[in-house]
Short mmCIF file of C-alpha atoms in Angstrom, two decimals:
data_model
loop_
_atom_site.label_atom_id
_atom_site.label_comp_id
_atom_site.label_asym_id
_atom_site.label_seq_id
_atom_site.Cartn_x
_atom_site.Cartn_y
_atom_site.Cartn_z
CA MET A 186 25.65 180.92 179.13
CA THR A 187 28.09 178.10 179.75
CA PRO A 188 26.40 175.02 181.22
CA ARG A 189 27.47 173.97 184.71
CA GLY A 190 28.49 170.39 185.55
CA LEU A 191 26.87 168.34 188.30
CA HIS A 192 28.32 164.98 189.36
CA ILE A 193 25.69 163.12 191.34
CA GLN A 194 26.35 159.79 193.00
CA THR A 195 23.06 158.04 193.71
CA ARG A 196 21.87 154.78 195.13
CA ASP A 197 21.44 152.31 192.27
CA GLU A 198 17.63 152.18 192.51
CA PRO A 199 14.80 152.27 189.94
CA GLY A 200 13.24 155.68 189.32
CA VAL A 201 16.17 157.74 190.59
CA LEU A 202 16.74 159.40 187.21
CA HIS A 203 13.10 160.50 187.02
CA GLN A 204 13.23 161.90 190.56
CA LEU A 205 16.44 163.78 189.78
CA THR A 206 15.07 165.27 186.56
CA GLY A 207 11.97 166.28 188.54
CA GLU A 208 14.10 168.24 191.04
CA ILE A 209 15.97 169.85 188.14
CA ALA A 210 12.73 170.81 186.36
CA ALA A 211 11.29 172.18 189.64
CA ALA A 212 14.33 174.46 189.87
CA ASP A 213 13.53 175.78 186.36
CA ALA A 214 16.86 174.37 185.19
CA ASN A 215 17.44 172.76 181.81
CA VAL A 216 19.41 169.54 181.28
CA VAL A 217 21.86 170.10 178.43
CA THR A 218 23.73 166.82 178.88
CA VAL A 219 23.40 163.63 180.88
CA GLU A 220 25.74 160.64 181.02
CA THR A 221 25.57 157.48 183.12
CA GLY A 222 28.98 156.43 184.40
CA ALA A 223 30.25 153.52 186.49
CA THR A 224 28.15 151.68 189.09
CA HIS A 225 30.19 150.22 191.95
CA GLN A 226 28.97 148.66 195.22
CA GLY A 227 25.41 149.94 194.76
CA VAL A 228 26.39 153.52 193.91
CA THR A 229 25.86 154.94 190.42
CA ASN A 230 27.70 157.93 188.91
CA LEU A 231 25.44 160.34 187.02
CA TYR A 232 26.76 163.41 185.29
CA PHE A 233 24.57 166.34 184.22
CA GLU A 234 25.18 169.65 182.55
CA ILE A 235 22.61 172.23 183.52
CA ASP A 236 21.79 175.76 182.49
CA GLY A 237 19.19 178.37 183.31
CA ALA A 238 19.18 178.05 187.09
CA ASP A 239 21.06 178.67 190.33
CA VAL A 240 23.13 175.49 190.18
CA ASP A 241 24.56 175.92 193.69
CA ALA A 242 21.04 176.04 195.17
CA LEU A 243 20.00 173.07 193.02
CA ALA A 244 23.05 171.08 194.21
CA ALA A 245 22.15 171.86 197.85
CA GLN A 246 18.58 170.70 197.20
CA LEU A 247 19.80 167.48 195.56
CA ARG A 248 22.09 166.70 198.52
CA ARG A 249 18.94 166.61 200.71
CA GLN A 250 17.39 163.77 198.67
CA PRO A 251 17.57 160.36 200.35
CA TYR A 252 18.75 158.61 197.14
CA VAL A 253 21.65 161.07 196.62
CA VAL A 254 24.96 159.88 198.07
CA SER A 255 26.99 162.92 196.98
CA CYS A 256 26.75 165.88 194.66
CA SER A 257 29.71 167.93 193.41
CA GLU A 258 30.20 170.55 190.70
CA PRO A 259 33.05 169.60 188.36
CA ARG A 260 33.87 171.61 185.25
CA PRO A 261 31.81 170.59 182.18
CA MET A 262 33.07 167.53 180.26
CA GLU A 263 33.67 169.85 177.29
CA ARG A 264 36.49 171.38 179.40
CA ILE A 265 37.93 167.99 180.41
CA PHE A 266 37.60 165.41 177.63
CA GLY A 267 36.38 168.01 175.17
CA SER A 268 35.42 167.42 171.55
CA ARG A 269 35.63 163.81 170.41
CA LEU A 270 37.03 162.57 167.12
CA ILE A 271 35.67 159.07 166.46
CA VAL A 272 37.89 156.67 164.48
CA ILE A 273 36.37 153.48 163.05
CA GLY A 274 38.25 150.90 160.98
CA GLY A 275 40.53 147.88 161.07
CA GLY A 276 44.04 146.58 161.05
CA ALA A 277 47.24 148.57 160.71
CA GLN A 278 45.39 151.60 159.38
CA VAL A 279 43.13 152.23 162.34
CA ALA A 280 46.13 152.38 164.71
CA ALA A 281 47.99 154.70 162.32
CA VAL A 282 45.02 157.09 162.04
CA ALA A 283 44.61 157.05 165.83
CA SER A 284 48.33 157.73 166.29
CA GLY A 285 48.28 160.71 163.91
CA ALA A 286 45.14 162.09 165.53
CA VAL A 287 46.46 161.68 169.09
CA GLN A 288 49.74 163.41 168.21
CA GLU A 289 47.88 166.31 166.60
CA ALA A 290 45.42 166.55 169.52
CA ASP A 291 48.41 166.67 171.90
CA ARG A 292 49.70 169.72 170.03
CA HIS A 293 46.34 171.48 170.34
CA ASN A 294 45.62 170.45 173.93
CA ILE A 295 49.03 171.70 175.11
CA ARG A 296 47.78 175.14 174.02
CA GLY A 297 44.65 174.81 176.14
CA GLU A 298 42.22 173.03 173.84
CA ARG A 299 40.55 169.73 174.70
CA ILE A 300 40.24 167.13 171.95
CA SER A 301 39.88 163.38 172.55
CA VAL A 302 40.51 160.64 169.98
CA ASP A 303 38.16 157.71 170.47
CA THR A 304 38.80 154.60 168.41
CA ILE A 305 36.85 151.41 167.81
CA PRO A 306 38.67 148.80 165.71
CA LEU A 307 36.03 147.05 163.60
CA VAL A 308 35.67 145.05 160.40
CA GLY A 309 32.57 144.05 158.42
CA GLU A 310 30.05 146.10 156.44
CA ALA A 311 27.12 145.63 158.85
CA GLU A 312 29.29 146.11 161.94
CA ILE A 313 30.90 149.31 160.67
CA ALA A 314 27.60 150.73 159.37
CA GLU A 315 26.01 150.10 162.80
CA ALA A 316 28.88 151.89 164.56
CA VAL A 317 28.76 154.82 162.11
CA ARG A 318 25.03 155.22 162.74
CA ALA A 319 25.67 155.25 166.52
CA VAL A 320 28.11 158.19 166.34
CA PRO A 321 25.41 160.92 166.70
CA ARG A 322 24.28 159.20 169.91
CA LEU A 323 27.74 159.60 171.49
CA PRO A 324 28.28 162.61 173.76
CA ARG A 325 30.49 165.35 172.25
CA ALA A 326 31.28 163.46 169.00
CA LYS A 327 32.31 166.11 166.47
CA ALA A 328 33.79 164.23 163.48
CA LEU A 329 34.38 160.70 162.17
CA VAL A 330 37.33 159.08 160.37
CA LEU A 331 36.85 155.83 158.45
CA ALA A 332 40.15 153.95 158.48
CA GLY A 333 39.94 150.93 156.21
CA SER A 334 40.70 149.49 152.76
CA LEU A 335 37.21 148.63 151.52
CA MET A 336 34.05 150.42 152.61
CA GLY A 337 30.85 150.98 150.64
CA GLY A 338 27.21 149.86 150.43
CA GLU A 339 25.48 150.16 153.78
CA ILE A 340 28.45 152.04 155.24
CA ALA A 341 28.04 154.79 152.62
CA ASP A 342 24.33 155.03 153.53
CA ALA A 343 25.27 155.35 157.20
CA VAL A 344 27.83 158.05 156.35
CA ARG A 345 25.13 160.12 154.63
CA GLU A 346 22.90 159.76 157.70
CA VAL A 347 25.53 161.08 160.12
CA GLN A 348 26.52 163.88 157.74
CA ALA A 349 22.86 164.95 157.71
CA GLN A 350 23.16 165.30 161.50
CA GLY A 351 26.05 167.74 161.16
CA ILE A 352 28.95 165.32 161.70
CA PRO A 353 31.67 165.54 158.99
CA VAL A 354 33.29 162.32 157.76
CA ILE A 355 36.90 161.91 156.59
CA SER A 356 37.81 158.68 154.81
CA LEU A 357 41.09 157.04 153.94
CA ASN A 358 41.49 156.62 150.20
CA GLN A 359 40.07 153.12 149.77
CA VAL A 360 37.99 150.85 147.55
CA GLY A 361 34.20 151.32 147.75
CA SER A 362 31.65 154.09 147.55
CA VAL A 363 32.47 155.68 150.92
CA THR A 364 35.12 157.84 149.27
CA GLN A 365 32.43 159.40 147.04
CA THR A 366 30.39 160.36 150.10
CA ALA A 367 33.08 161.52 152.53
CA ASP A 368 33.70 165.24 153.10
CA LEU A 369 37.42 164.67 152.55
CA VAL A 370 39.48 161.70 151.33
CA VAL A 371 43.08 161.33 152.53
CA SER A 372 45.55 158.65 151.37
CA ASP A 373 48.01 158.70 154.27
CA PRO A 374 46.56 157.44 157.58
CA LEU A 375 48.70 159.69 159.81
CA GLN A 376 47.63 162.67 157.69
CA ALA A 377 43.98 161.60 157.90
CA GLY A 378 44.16 161.58 161.70
CA VAL A 379 45.97 164.92 161.79
CA MET A 380 43.52 166.64 159.42
CA ALA A 381 40.47 165.29 161.23
CA VAL A 382 41.73 166.83 164.47
CA MET A 383 42.49 170.09 162.65
CA ALA A 384 38.90 170.08 161.36
CA ILE A 385 37.43 170.13 164.89
CA ALA A 386 40.14 172.24 166.56
CA ARG A 387 39.46 175.85 167.43
CA THR A 388 43.20 176.63 167.29
CA ALA A 389 43.64 175.39 163.69
CA ARG A 390 43.02 177.46 160.57
CA PHE A 391 41.43 174.61 158.64
CA ASP A 392 37.83 174.76 157.48
CA LEU A 393 36.62 171.40 156.18
CA SER A 394 33.77 173.06 154.30
CA ARG A 395 36.32 174.83 152.06
CA VAL A 396 37.88 171.56 150.85
CA ARG A 397 34.70 169.43 150.75
CA GLY A 398 34.91 166.61 148.21
CA GLN A 399 38.66 166.89 147.73
CA SER A 400 40.96 163.87 147.68
CA LEU A 401 44.55 164.08 148.96
CA MET B 14 18.39 140.27 181.45
CA THR B 15 20.25 142.23 178.78
CA PRO B 16 19.17 145.88 178.63
CA ARG B 17 17.50 147.06 175.41
CA GLY B 18 18.62 150.17 173.57
CA LEU B 19 16.29 153.05 172.69
CA HIS B 20 17.42 155.87 170.41
CA ILE B 21 15.02 158.77 170.81
CA GLN B 22 15.24 161.91 168.73
CA THR B 23 13.38 164.72 170.47
CA ARG B 24 12.70 168.36 169.94
CA ASP B 25 15.39 170.38 171.73
CA GLU B 26 13.07 171.78 174.41
CA PRO B 27 13.34 172.21 178.21
CA GLY B 28 11.79 169.45 180.30
CA VAL B 29 11.86 166.76 177.61
CA LEU B 30 14.20 164.51 179.61
CA HIS B 31 11.88 164.64 182.63
CA GLN B 32 8.84 163.85 180.47
CA LEU B 33 10.66 160.91 178.86
CA THR B 34 11.80 159.47 182.18
CA GLY B 35 8.20 159.85 183.38
CA GLU B 36 6.93 157.72 180.48
CA ILE B 37 9.64 155.15 181.19
CA ALA B 38 8.80 155.04 184.92
CA ALA B 39 5.07 154.74 184.11
CA ALA B 40 5.90 151.65 182.04
CA ASP B 41 7.65 150.14 185.10
CA ALA B 42 10.90 150.19 183.13
CA ASN B 43 14.28 150.99 184.62
CA VAL B 44 16.86 153.26 182.98
CA VAL B 45 20.22 151.51 183.06
CA THR B 46 22.04 154.03 180.87
CA VAL B 47 21.38 157.42 179.34
CA GLU B 48 23.60 159.47 177.03
CA THR B 49 22.95 162.79 175.32
CA GLY B 50 24.30 162.89 171.78
CA ALA B 51 24.40 165.49 169.04
CA THR B 52 21.85 168.29 168.66
CA HIS B 53 21.37 169.43 165.07
CA GLN B 54 18.73 171.78 163.65
CA GLY B 55 16.59 171.68 166.79
CA VAL B 56 16.62 167.89 167.15
CA THR B 57 18.48 166.19 170.02
CA ASN B 58 19.68 162.58 170.07
CA LEU B 59 19.02 160.78 173.34
CA TYR B 60 20.10 157.22 173.96
CA PHE B 61 18.68 155.03 176.73
CA GLU B 62 19.20 151.49 177.87
CA ILE B 63 16.15 150.07 179.56
CA ASP B 64 15.30 146.90 181.39
CA GLY B 65 12.33 145.43 183.21
CA ALA B 66 9.60 146.30 180.74
CA ASP B 67 8.05 145.62 177.36
CA VAL B 68 10.40 147.88 175.41
CA ASP B 69 8.45 147.55 172.15
CA ALA B 70 5.26 148.82 173.84
CA LEU B 71 7.25 151.59 175.55
CA ALA B 72 8.75 152.64 172.19
CA ALA B 73 5.26 152.78 170.65
CA GLN B 74 4.07 154.93 173.55
CA LEU B 75 7.05 157.27 173.19
CA ARG B 76 6.39 157.71 169.46
CA ARG B 77 2.98 159.16 170.39
CA GLN B 78 4.55 161.99 172.43
CA PRO B 79 4.50 165.38 170.67
CA TYR B 80 8.16 166.13 171.60
CA VAL B 81 9.40 162.81 170.13
CA VAL B 82 10.61 163.07 166.52
CA SER B 83 11.61 159.41 166.18
CA CYS B 84 12.25 156.35 168.31
CA SER B 85 14.24 153.30 167.22
CA GLU B 86 15.70 150.27 169.00
CA PRO B 87 19.39 149.87 168.22
CA ARG B 88 21.55 147.25 169.92
CA PRO B 89 22.97 148.40 173.27
CA MET B 90 26.14 150.54 173.09
CA GLU B 91 27.97 147.73 174.91
CA ARG B 92 27.50 145.71 171.69
CA ILE B 93 28.67 148.56 169.42
CA PHE B 94 31.42 150.64 171.04
CA GLY B 95 31.70 148.22 173.97
CA SER B 96 34.06 148.54 176.91
CA ARG B 97 36.23 151.65 176.91
CA LEU B 98 39.91 151.83 177.80
CA ILE B 99 40.75 155.44 178.70
CA VAL B 100 44.29 156.66 177.94
CA ILE B 101 45.53 159.91 179.50
CA GLY B 102 49.01 161.38 179.03
CA GLY B 103 51.23 163.47 176.80
CA GLY B 104 53.72 163.54 174.00
CA ALA B 105 55.16 160.58 172.11
CA GLN B 106 54.09 158.14 174.82
CA VAL B 107 50.36 158.74 174.69
CA ALA B 108 50.26 158.01 170.95
CA ALA B 109 52.38 154.87 171.46
CA VAL B 110 50.09 153.57 174.23
CA ALA B 111 47.03 154.32 172.08
CA SER B 112 48.60 152.54 169.11
CA GLY B 113 49.38 149.41 171.15
CA ALA B 114 45.91 149.40 172.66
CA VAL B 115 44.14 149.91 169.31
CA GLN B 116 46.12 147.09 167.69
CA GLU B 117 45.31 144.74 170.58
CA ALA B 118 41.63 145.77 170.58
CA ASP B 119 41.52 145.05 166.83
CA ARG B 120 42.68 141.48 167.54
CA HIS B 121 39.93 140.99 170.13
CA ASN B 122 37.17 142.75 168.21
CA ILE B 123 37.83 140.65 165.10
CA ARG B 124 36.82 137.69 167.26
CA GLY B 125 33.52 139.35 168.20
CA GLU B 126 34.44 141.44 171.21
CA ARG B 127 33.89 145.20 171.40
CA ILE B 128 36.65 147.29 172.99
CA SER B 129 37.20 151.01 172.30
CA VAL B 130 40.38 152.94 173.05
CA ASP B 131 39.60 156.52 174.05
CA THR B 132 42.54 158.89 174.41
CA ILE B 133 42.91 162.43 175.75
CA PRO B 134 46.38 163.92 175.34
CA LEU B 135 47.02 166.09 178.40
CA VAL B 136 49.88 167.58 180.43
CA GLY B 137 49.89 169.22 183.88
CA GLU B 138 49.25 167.82 187.36
CA ALA B 139 45.92 169.59 187.94
CA GLU B 140 44.68 168.92 184.38
CA ILE B 141 45.52 165.21 184.49
CA ALA B 142 44.14 164.76 188.03
CA GLU B 143 40.86 166.39 186.91
CA ALA B 144 40.60 164.06 183.90
CA VAL B 145 41.42 160.99 186.02
CA ARG B 146 38.68 161.93 188.49
CA ALA B 147 36.20 162.28 185.57
CA VAL B 148 36.77 158.71 184.30
CA PRO B 149 34.07 157.10 186.51
CA ARG B 150 31.56 159.56 185.04
CA LEU B 151 32.23 158.31 181.50
CA PRO B 152 29.86 155.69 180.09
CA ARG B 153 31.38 152.16 179.86
CA ALA B 154 34.89 153.18 181.04
CA LYS B 155 36.52 149.97 182.31
CA ALA B 156 40.22 150.78 182.82
CA LEU B 157 42.69 153.68 182.67
CA VAL B 158 46.26 153.95 181.39
CA LEU B 159 48.49 156.84 182.47
CA ALA B 160 50.99 157.52 179.67
CA GLY B 161 53.55 160.06 180.84
CA SER B 162 57.01 160.62 182.25
CA LEU B 163 56.25 162.38 185.56
CA MET B 164 53.01 161.88 187.49
CA GLY B 165 52.48 162.11 191.24
CA GLY B 166 50.91 164.29 193.93
CA GLU B 167 47.30 165.11 193.13
CA ILE B 168 47.30 162.61 190.24
CA ALA B 169 48.13 159.78 192.67
CA ASP B 170 45.24 160.90 194.91
CA ALA B 171 42.92 160.87 191.89
CA VAL B 172 44.14 157.38 190.93
CA ARG B 173 43.21 156.06 194.38
CA GLU B 174 39.75 157.60 194.03
CA VAL B 175 39.02 155.89 190.71
CA GLN B 176 40.46 152.59 191.91
CA ALA B 177 38.01 152.80 194.86
CA GLN B 178 35.24 152.94 192.24
CA GLY B 179 36.38 149.67 190.66
CA ILE B 180 38.42 151.07 187.78
CA PRO B 181 41.94 149.55 187.50
CA VAL B 182 44.85 151.84 186.59
CA ILE B 183 47.93 150.87 184.57
CA SER B 184 50.85 153.31 184.52
CA LEU B 185 53.91 153.63 182.37
CA ASN B 186 57.11 153.31 184.42
CA GLN B 187 57.73 156.98 185.21
CA VAL B 188 58.94 159.42 187.85
CA GLY B 189 56.46 160.26 190.64
CA SER B 190 54.23 158.46 193.10
CA VAL B 191 51.64 157.24 190.58
CA THR B 192 53.72 154.11 189.98
CA GLN B 193 53.34 153.18 193.68
CA THR B 194 49.55 153.42 193.39
CA ALA B 195 48.90 151.84 189.99
CA ASP B 196 47.62 148.28 189.72
CA LEU B 197 50.36 147.50 187.19
CA VAL B 198 53.43 149.40 185.98
CA VAL B 199 54.72 148.75 182.46
CA SER B 200 57.89 150.28 180.93
CA ASP B 201 57.11 149.87 177.23
CA PRO B 202 54.20 152.04 175.99
CA LEU B 203 53.02 149.58 173.30
CA GLN B 204 53.04 146.82 175.93
CA ALA B 205 51.13 149.05 178.37
CA GLY B 206 48.39 149.59 175.79
CA VAL B 207 48.27 145.90 174.89
CA MET B 208 48.09 144.72 178.51
CA ALA B 209 45.42 147.27 179.43
CA VAL B 210 43.20 145.92 176.64
CA MET B 211 43.93 142.35 177.74
CA ALA B 212 42.85 143.34 181.26
CA ILE B 213 39.34 144.31 180.11
CA ALA B 214 38.95 141.71 177.33
CA ARG B 215 36.75 138.71 177.84
CA THR B 216 38.75 136.74 175.25
CA ALA B 217 42.11 137.20 177.05
CA ARG B 218 43.41 134.97 179.84
CA PHE B 219 44.87 137.85 181.83
CA ASP B 220 43.61 138.72 185.29
CA LEU B 221 44.99 142.04 186.50
CA SER B 222 44.22 141.14 190.11
CA ARG B 223 46.78 138.31 189.92
CA VAL B 224 49.64 140.65 189.02
CA ARG B 225 48.59 143.66 191.13
CA GLY B 226 51.53 145.84 192.20
CA GLN B 227 53.96 144.28 189.71
CA SER B 228 56.31 146.35 187.56
CA LEU B 229 57.35 145.19 184.08
#
C-alpha cells in the first residue's frame, strides 16, 4: 500500500508532536515518515506519511484538535522531490558533479520520475566524515557521491558505515583510501554525477551491484 | 539555547514514534525537529532535535527502551547540512543555477558556514506548483530559486503561498507572471544561484529585503 501524505500546520507549542502521534496511533495508523518544516509566525509545518488507516477520517479528526491550524493531504514527498542523491565535496569538482547529476535527473524526471540532487560543499576530513555519517538520517537519501581530490581515513570509515545501511557510494578518482571502499570510482565529475543518478533511477538500465568495485 | 541532536535507531515497528515522543515529553523536553531517515534490515533511523531538557539523561533513558537499537548525540543538522537553498526548474538553466549556487556555497562553507543546494529538475505548471508548495514542508529550507523559461499561473499562486510562510523566492528572468511575484529577478542563471546563496548566508552582506522587486 502506498503511504498517504498529511501536511499538518500546528501551533508552535511543546508536546504537539506527541499529541499528534497519539491521534495517529489511536486511529491504528502507522507513521512511515515525518519531517519538520518551516516555522513562521507561531505556526509550524509538519509533514507525515501514514499507512494502515482511513487517512481521510484521521485528517478530519486532526482538524478538530485545538493545536491544529490546518490539515491537508498532499501527494507523498516521494512523488514530489523523490529519491535524493547526496553530493559531498569541494571546489570545482563538487559543482561539476552536481551539474552532471542535475542534467541527468532532468532527463529522467521529464519522463515522470522524481530524482533530486542535494549538494553540500565541504572540505576537511572530520567535516566530510560527519556529513557522510549523517546521510542515513536524511529523508529519502538513496546514494552518495564524494566529489573531491583527497579523501581517506575517517571518511573511508564513514563510507563503510553508510554502505552497511544500504546506501551506495560513488567516488571521484582521487587520492586516499575512499576509492578502495566506494562501490564505483569515476574519473570524470560530470560522468560521476550522471552515473549516480542512473544508479537510483527506475528508468535507467544500470545496476550498480553489477559493476561494484570498478574504476572508470 | 541551541537544540541538541539525537540519532535514534529503532526497530521498524508501528507505534515507535509515539512511544519515543512520550519519553521525550516525560523528560519535559521539546522536539524542535524530527526527520525519518533510511530503513535497512528492519532498523529505522530517526533524527530529533531537542531542547529544554537534560539530553544526556534522556538519551540514557531512551537506550533502555526495548524498541531502541542505538542512540547517539550528533551535532544538529543545522551544523552539518545547514540551511537549504531549493532550486526548481528544467533543462540547461536548472543545472546552471545549481552550479552557481554550489560554487558560492563552497566559498561560504569554507569559512565555516553550512549551506546546501538542493535541486529538483521539473517541468510542467502543475508539477512545479506542487513542488513549490511543498518547500515549507522541507526541513531547513530557507529560500527558493525558480530556474525556467516560462512560469506563471498556478506557479505564481504557489510562490505567493511560500512567501507568506517567510521563504523568499528568486526567479530567473522568464516569460510568465512569476517574475512579478518573485522577491528578485535575475537574468543570468549562475548569478541567480550565487545571489540566492548570498541571501541566506550569514557571511554575506546582502539583504534581499533591500532589493525586493528588483530585476537584474
